[in-house]
Amino acid sequence: MSELADRLRALPSFPEDMPDLDPDSVPENPAVLFLDWLEDAIASGARQPHAMTFQTLDGGAPVGRTLILKDLDARGLHVSTHRTSRKGEQLAADPRAAMTFFWRESGRQVQVGGGVVALDEATSQADWASRPSYDGSPNPDWQVYALQPAWYEFTQSRLDRKHVRVGYRREGGAWTHGRVTTPAG
């Protein structure tokens, strides 16, 4: 191994005291578990618990950047941007995306992916008006998008690196879920 590899391996990974994830007792609806974990992160004082990596596709190649979750409701998980931004143009060309939330303080990660839809103008302008830089002028280019989940994956890290992962998939109108195992090898 290189000196860098040795130094990286020696860095601390997770705190010793982390929550458990029991795959047999997760809720049927993954949004419930997501909101529980988000609320735990907020209550713990985690810095920017609503920040995530938002991945879009650019000609089939993934592109990620850090965004802030704006809301979660029956329409999906909300993010916002200009329609003419790079991510806005990527969503117009291929309306699929994924989000990755990571709360290092608890060793928790949530990935969620699916189709993305543009929400109505009233929602977009209300979001624009709530921005710290709002000057009273509407922004006709501002858009709130909702990622409509097709899948979630929840990971609870462990010090022994035998992380517990639970995956959800939408099949028809219902969610199925189970423990995610990594093949040996």
mmCIF file of C-alpha atoms in Angstrom:
data_model
loop_
_atom_site.group_PDB
_atom_site.id
_atom_site.type_symbol
_atom_site.label_atom_id
_atom_site.label_comp_id
_atom_site.label_asym_id
_atom_site.label_seq_id
_atom_site.Cartn_x
_atom_site.Cartn_y
_atom_site.Cartn_z
ATOM 1 C CA MET A 1 0.000 0.000 0.000
ATOM 2 C CA SER A 2 1.038 3.597 -0.487
ATOM 3 C CA GLU A 3 1.715 6.044 2.327
ATOM 4 C CA LEU A 4 -1.530 7.831 1.459
ATOM 5 C CA ALA A 5 -3.491 4.567 1.608
ATOM 6 C CA ASP A 6 -2.024 3.852 5.063
ATOM 7 C CA ARG A 7 -2.882 7.358 6.301
ATOM 8 C CA LEU A 8 -6.422 7.131 4.938
ATOM 9 C CA ARG A 9 -6.986 3.726 6.530
ATOM 10 C CA ALA A 10 -5.808 5.086 9.896
ATOM 11 C CA LEU A 11 -8.332 7.950 9.938
ATOM 12 C CA PRO A 12 -11.272 7.555 12.328
ATOM 13 C CA SER A 13 -14.448 6.433 10.608
ATOM 14 C CA PHE A 14 -17.539 6.585 12.804
ATOM 15 C CA PRO A 15 -18.332 7.319 16.430
ATOM 16 C CA GLU A 16 -18.393 4.311 18.753
ATOM 17 C CA ASP A 17 -21.996 4.886 19.792
ATOM 18 C CA MET A 18 -24.279 4.622 16.758
ATOM 19 C CA PRO A 19 -27.946 3.706 16.450
ATOM 20 C CA ASP A 20 -29.062 0.269 15.271
ATOM 21 C CA LEU A 21 -31.166 -0.575 12.231
ATOM 22 C CA ASP A 22 -33.341 -3.669 12.531
ATOM 23 C CA PRO A 23 -34.483 -4.698 9.030
ATOM 24 C CA ASP A 24 -37.393 -6.633 10.557
ATOM 25 C CA SER A 25 -38.907 -3.582 12.278
ATOM 26 C CA VAL A 26 -38.709 -0.861 9.611
ATOM 27 C CA PRO A 27 -41.943 0.904 8.602
ATOM 28 C CA GLU A 28 -43.759 -0.109 5.418
ATOM 29 C CA ASN A 29 -43.394 3.406 3.994
ATOM 30 C CA PRO A 30 -39.755 4.472 3.474
ATOM 31 C CA ALA A 31 -40.671 8.164 3.790
ATOM 32 C CA VAL A 32 -41.523 7.498 7.444
ATOM 33 C CA LEU A 33 -38.058 6.063 8.118
ATOM 34 C CA PHE A 34 -36.409 8.866 6.124
ATOM 35 C CA LEU A 35 -38.241 11.534 8.136
ATOM 36 C CA ASP A 36 -37.339 9.769 11.408
ATOM 37 C CA TRP A 37 -33.649 9.790 10.442
ATOM 38 C CA LEU A 38 -33.809 13.402 9.254
ATOM 39 C CA GLU A 39 -35.499 14.464 12.513
ATOM 40 C CA ASP A 40 -32.813 12.597 14.491
ATOM 41 C CA ALA A 41 -30.108 14.444 12.524
ATOM 42 C CA ILE A 42 -31.809 17.804 13.156
ATOM 43 C CA ALA A 43 -32.240 17.051 16.874
ATOM 44 C CA SER A 44 -28.589 15.993 17.194
ATOM 45 C CA GLY A 45 -27.400 19.372 15.966
ATOM 46 C CA ALA A 46 -25.836 17.903 12.822
ATOM 47 C CA ARG A 47 -24.627 20.669 10.551
ATOM 48 C CA GLN A 48 -26.833 21.043 7.459
ATOM 49 C CA PRO A 49 -28.810 17.825 7.980
ATOM 50 C CA HIS A 50 -30.898 18.723 4.926
ATOM 51 C CA ALA A 51 -27.868 18.826 2.589
ATOM 52 C CA MET A 52 -27.406 15.990 0.114
ATOM 53 C CA THR A 53 -25.595 15.077 -3.050
ATOM 54 C CA PHE A 54 -28.040 15.454 -5.940
ATOM 55 C CA GLN A 55 -27.144 13.375 -8.987
ATOM 56 C CA THR A 56 -28.509 13.969 -12.477
ATOM 57 C CA LEU A 57 -27.510 12.499 -15.822
ATOM 58 C CA ASP A 58 -25.638 14.330 -18.562
ATOM 59 C CA GLY A 59 -25.679 12.214 -21.702
ATOM 60 C CA GLY A 60 -25.813 9.119 -19.517
ATOM 61 C CA ALA A 61 -22.907 10.202 -17.275
ATOM 62 C CA PRO A 62 -23.741 10.941 -13.624
ATOM 63 C CA VAL A 63 -23.192 14.486 -12.365
ATOM 64 C CA GLY A 64 -23.409 15.298 -8.655
ATOM 65 C CA ARG A 65 -23.522 18.448 -6.601
ATOM 66 C CA THR A 66 -24.600 19.394 -3.072
ATOM 67 C CA LEU A 67 -28.111 20.784 -2.683
ATOM 68 C CA ILE A 68 -30.544 21.413 0.137
ATOM 69 C CA LEU A 69 -33.767 19.448 0.582
ATOM 70 C CA LYS A 70 -36.573 22.011 0.521
ATOM 71 C CA ASP A 71 -39.547 19.826 1.481
ATOM 72 C CA LEU A 72 -40.990 16.340 1.378
ATOM 73 C CA ASP A 73 -44.662 15.780 0.680
ATOM 74 C CA ALA A 74 -46.936 13.524 -1.383
ATOM 75 C CA ARG A 75 -45.380 14.998 -4.561
ATOM 76 C CA GLY A 76 -41.856 13.886 -3.593
ATOM 77 C CA LEU A 77 -38.603 15.308 -2.242
ATOM 78 C CA HIS A 78 -38.186 18.944 -3.308
ATOM 79 C CA VAL A 79 -35.131 20.780 -4.640
ATOM 80 C CA SER A 80 -34.945 24.050 -6.548
ATOM 81 C CA THR A 81 -32.834 25.694 -9.222
ATOM 82 C CA HIS A 82 -33.035 27.851 -12.330
ATOM 83 C CA ARG A 83 -34.552 26.032 -15.308
ATOM 84 C CA THR A 84 -31.572 27.186 -17.378
ATOM 85 C CA SER A 85 -28.955 25.943 -14.914
ATOM 86 C CA ARG A 86 -26.900 22.913 -15.809
ATOM 87 C CA LYS A 87 -28.992 20.689 -13.531
ATOM 88 C CA GLY A 88 -32.214 22.226 -14.861
ATOM 89 C CA GLU A 89 -31.135 21.458 -18.424
ATOM 90 C CA GLN A 90 -30.072 17.934 -17.430
ATOM 91 C CA LEU A 91 -33.462 17.294 -15.808
ATOM 92 C CA ALA A 92 -35.223 18.593 -18.936
ATOM 93 C CA ALA A 93 -33.206 16.151 -21.074
ATOM 94 C CA ASP A 94 -33.472 13.158 -18.701
ATOM 95 C CA PRO A 95 -35.873 13.591 -15.772
ATOM 96 C CA ARG A 96 -34.247 11.026 -13.480
ATOM 97 C CA ALA A 97 -32.155 11.776 -10.422
ATOM 98 C CA ALA A 98 -30.871 10.419 -7.140
ATOM 99 C CA MET A 99 -30.092 11.934 -3.744
ATOM 100 C CA THR A 100 -27.560 10.787 -1.169
ATOM 101 C CA PHE A 101 -27.875 12.046 2.410
ATOM 102 C CA PHE A 102 -25.065 11.285 4.874
ATOM 103 C CA TRP A 103 -25.132 12.026 8.588
ATOM 104 C CA ARG A 104 -21.643 11.098 9.804
ATOM 105 C CA GLU A 105 -22.514 11.791 13.446
ATOM 106 C CA SER A 106 -24.861 8.782 13.461
ATOM 107 C CA GLY A 107 -23.215 6.761 10.687
ATOM 108 C CA ARG A 108 -26.387 6.921 8.626
ATOM 109 C CA GLN A 109 -26.807 7.269 4.877
ATOM 110 C CA VAL A 110 -29.945 7.367 2.739
ATOM 111 C CA GLN A 111 -29.992 7.072 -1.031
ATOM 112 C CA VAL A 112 -33.199 7.708 -2.942
ATOM 113 C CA GLY A 113 -33.842 7.783 -6.663
ATOM 114 C CA GLY A 114 -36.581 8.055 -9.232
ATOM 115 C CA GLY A 115 -38.229 10.329 -11.734
ATOM 116 C CA VAL A 116 -38.294 14.093 -11.328
ATOM 117 C CA VAL A 117 -41.195 16.426 -12.113
ATOM 118 C CA ALA A 118 -41.382 20.216 -12.231
ATOM 119 C CA LEU A 119 -43.850 21.550 -9.666
ATOM 120 C CA ASP A 120 -46.354 24.353 -10.242
ATOM 121 C CA GLU A 121 -45.427 28.022 -10.590
ATOM 122 C CA ALA A 122 -46.992 28.973 -7.238
ATOM 123 C CA THR A 123 -44.735 26.497 -5.400
ATOM 124 C CA SER A 124 -41.694 27.708 -7.322
ATOM 125 C CA GLN A 125 -42.372 31.409 -6.681
ATOM 126 C CA ALA A 126 -43.104 30.784 -2.989
ATOM 127 C CA ASP A 127 -39.719 29.060 -2.737
ATOM 128 C CA TRP A 128 -38.042 31.945 -4.581
ATOM 129 C CA ALA A 129 -39.650 34.465 -2.203
ATOM 130 C CA SER A 130 -38.302 32.538 0.812
ATOM 131 C CA ARG A 131 -34.653 32.842 -0.298
ATOM 132 C CA PRO A 132 -32.398 35.145 1.759
ATOM 133 C CA SER A 133 -31.513 37.129 -1.388
ATOM 134 C CA TYR A 134 -35.171 37.750 -2.350
ATOM 135 C CA ASP A 135 -35.630 41.394 -3.378
ATOM 136 C CA GLY A 136 -39.374 41.383 -4.029
ATOM 137 C CA SER A 137 -39.071 40.563 -7.735
ATOM 138 C CA PRO A 138 -40.455 37.308 -9.141
ATOM 139 C CA ASN A 139 -38.087 35.002 -10.977
ATOM 140 C CA PRO A 140 -39.867 33.339 -13.929
ATOM 141 C CA ASP A 141 -36.868 31.017 -14.417
ATOM 142 C CA TRP A 142 -36.995 29.575 -10.865
ATOM 143 C CA GLN A 143 -38.245 25.995 -10.572
ATOM 144 C CA VAL A 144 -38.982 23.629 -7.723
ATOM 145 C CA TYR A 145 -38.613 19.990 -8.739
ATOM 146 C CA ALA A 146 -39.873 16.928 -6.902
ATOM 147 C CA LEU A 147 -38.002 13.649 -7.025
ATOM 148 C CA GLN A 148 -40.699 10.973 -6.952
ATOM 149 C CA PRO A 149 -39.017 8.002 -5.282
ATOM 150 C CA ALA A 150 -38.887 4.645 -7.035
ATOM 151 C CA TRP A 151 -36.362 3.274 -4.537
ATOM 152 C CA TYR A 152 -34.670 4.041 -1.218
ATOM 153 C CA GLU A 153 -31.669 2.462 0.444
ATOM 154 C CA PHE A 154 -30.939 3.055 4.132
ATOM 155 C CA THR A 155 -27.483 2.247 5.533
ATOM 156 C CA GLN A 156 -26.634 2.137 9.224
ATOM 157 C CA SER A 157 -22.868 1.984 9.604
ATOM 158 C CA ARG A 158 -21.113 -0.149 12.193
ATOM 159 C CA LEU A 159 -17.581 0.071 13.561
ATOM 160 C CA ASP A 160 -16.827 -3.463 12.326
ATOM 161 C CA ARG A 161 -17.848 -2.270 8.829
ATOM 162 C CA LYS A 162 -20.632 -4.880 8.670
ATOM 163 C CA HIS A 163 -23.097 -2.140 7.824
ATOM 164 C CA VAL A 164 -26.822 -2.858 7.868
ATOM 165 C CA ARG A 165 -28.636 -1.885 4.684
ATOM 166 C CA VAL A 166 -32.359 -1.923 3.972
ATOM 167 C CA GLY A 167 -33.683 -1.354 0.465
ATOM 168 C CA TYR A 168 -37.168 -0.326 -0.597
ATOM 169 C CA ARG A 169 -38.585 -0.633 -4.118
ATOM 170 C CA ARG A 170 -41.879 0.690 -5.400
ATOM 171 C CA GLU A 171 -43.787 -2.065 -7.164
ATOM 172 C CA GLY A 172 -47.032 -0.780 -8.588
ATOM 173 C CA GLY A 173 -48.445 1.480 -5.900
ATOM 174 C CA ALA A 174 -46.889 -0.391 -2.966
ATOM 175 C CA TRP A 175 -43.458 -0.548 -1.361
ATOM 176 C CA THR A 176 -41.515 -3.755 -0.810
ATOM 177 C CA HIS A 177 -38.455 -3.842 1.406
ATOM 178 C CA GLY A 178 -35.769 -6.103 2.778
ATOM 179 C CA ARG A 179 -32.220 -6.340 3.947
ATOM 180 C CA VAL A 180 -29.657 -5.592 1.235
ATOM 181 C CA THR A 181 -26.741 -7.989 1.255
ATOM 182 C CA THR A 182 -23.472 -7.567 -0.537
ATOM 183 C CA PRO A 183 -22.296 -10.645 -2.422
ATOM 184 C CA ALA A 184 -19.091 -12.200 -1.182
ATOM 185 C CA GLY A 185 -16.026 -11.601 -3.266
#
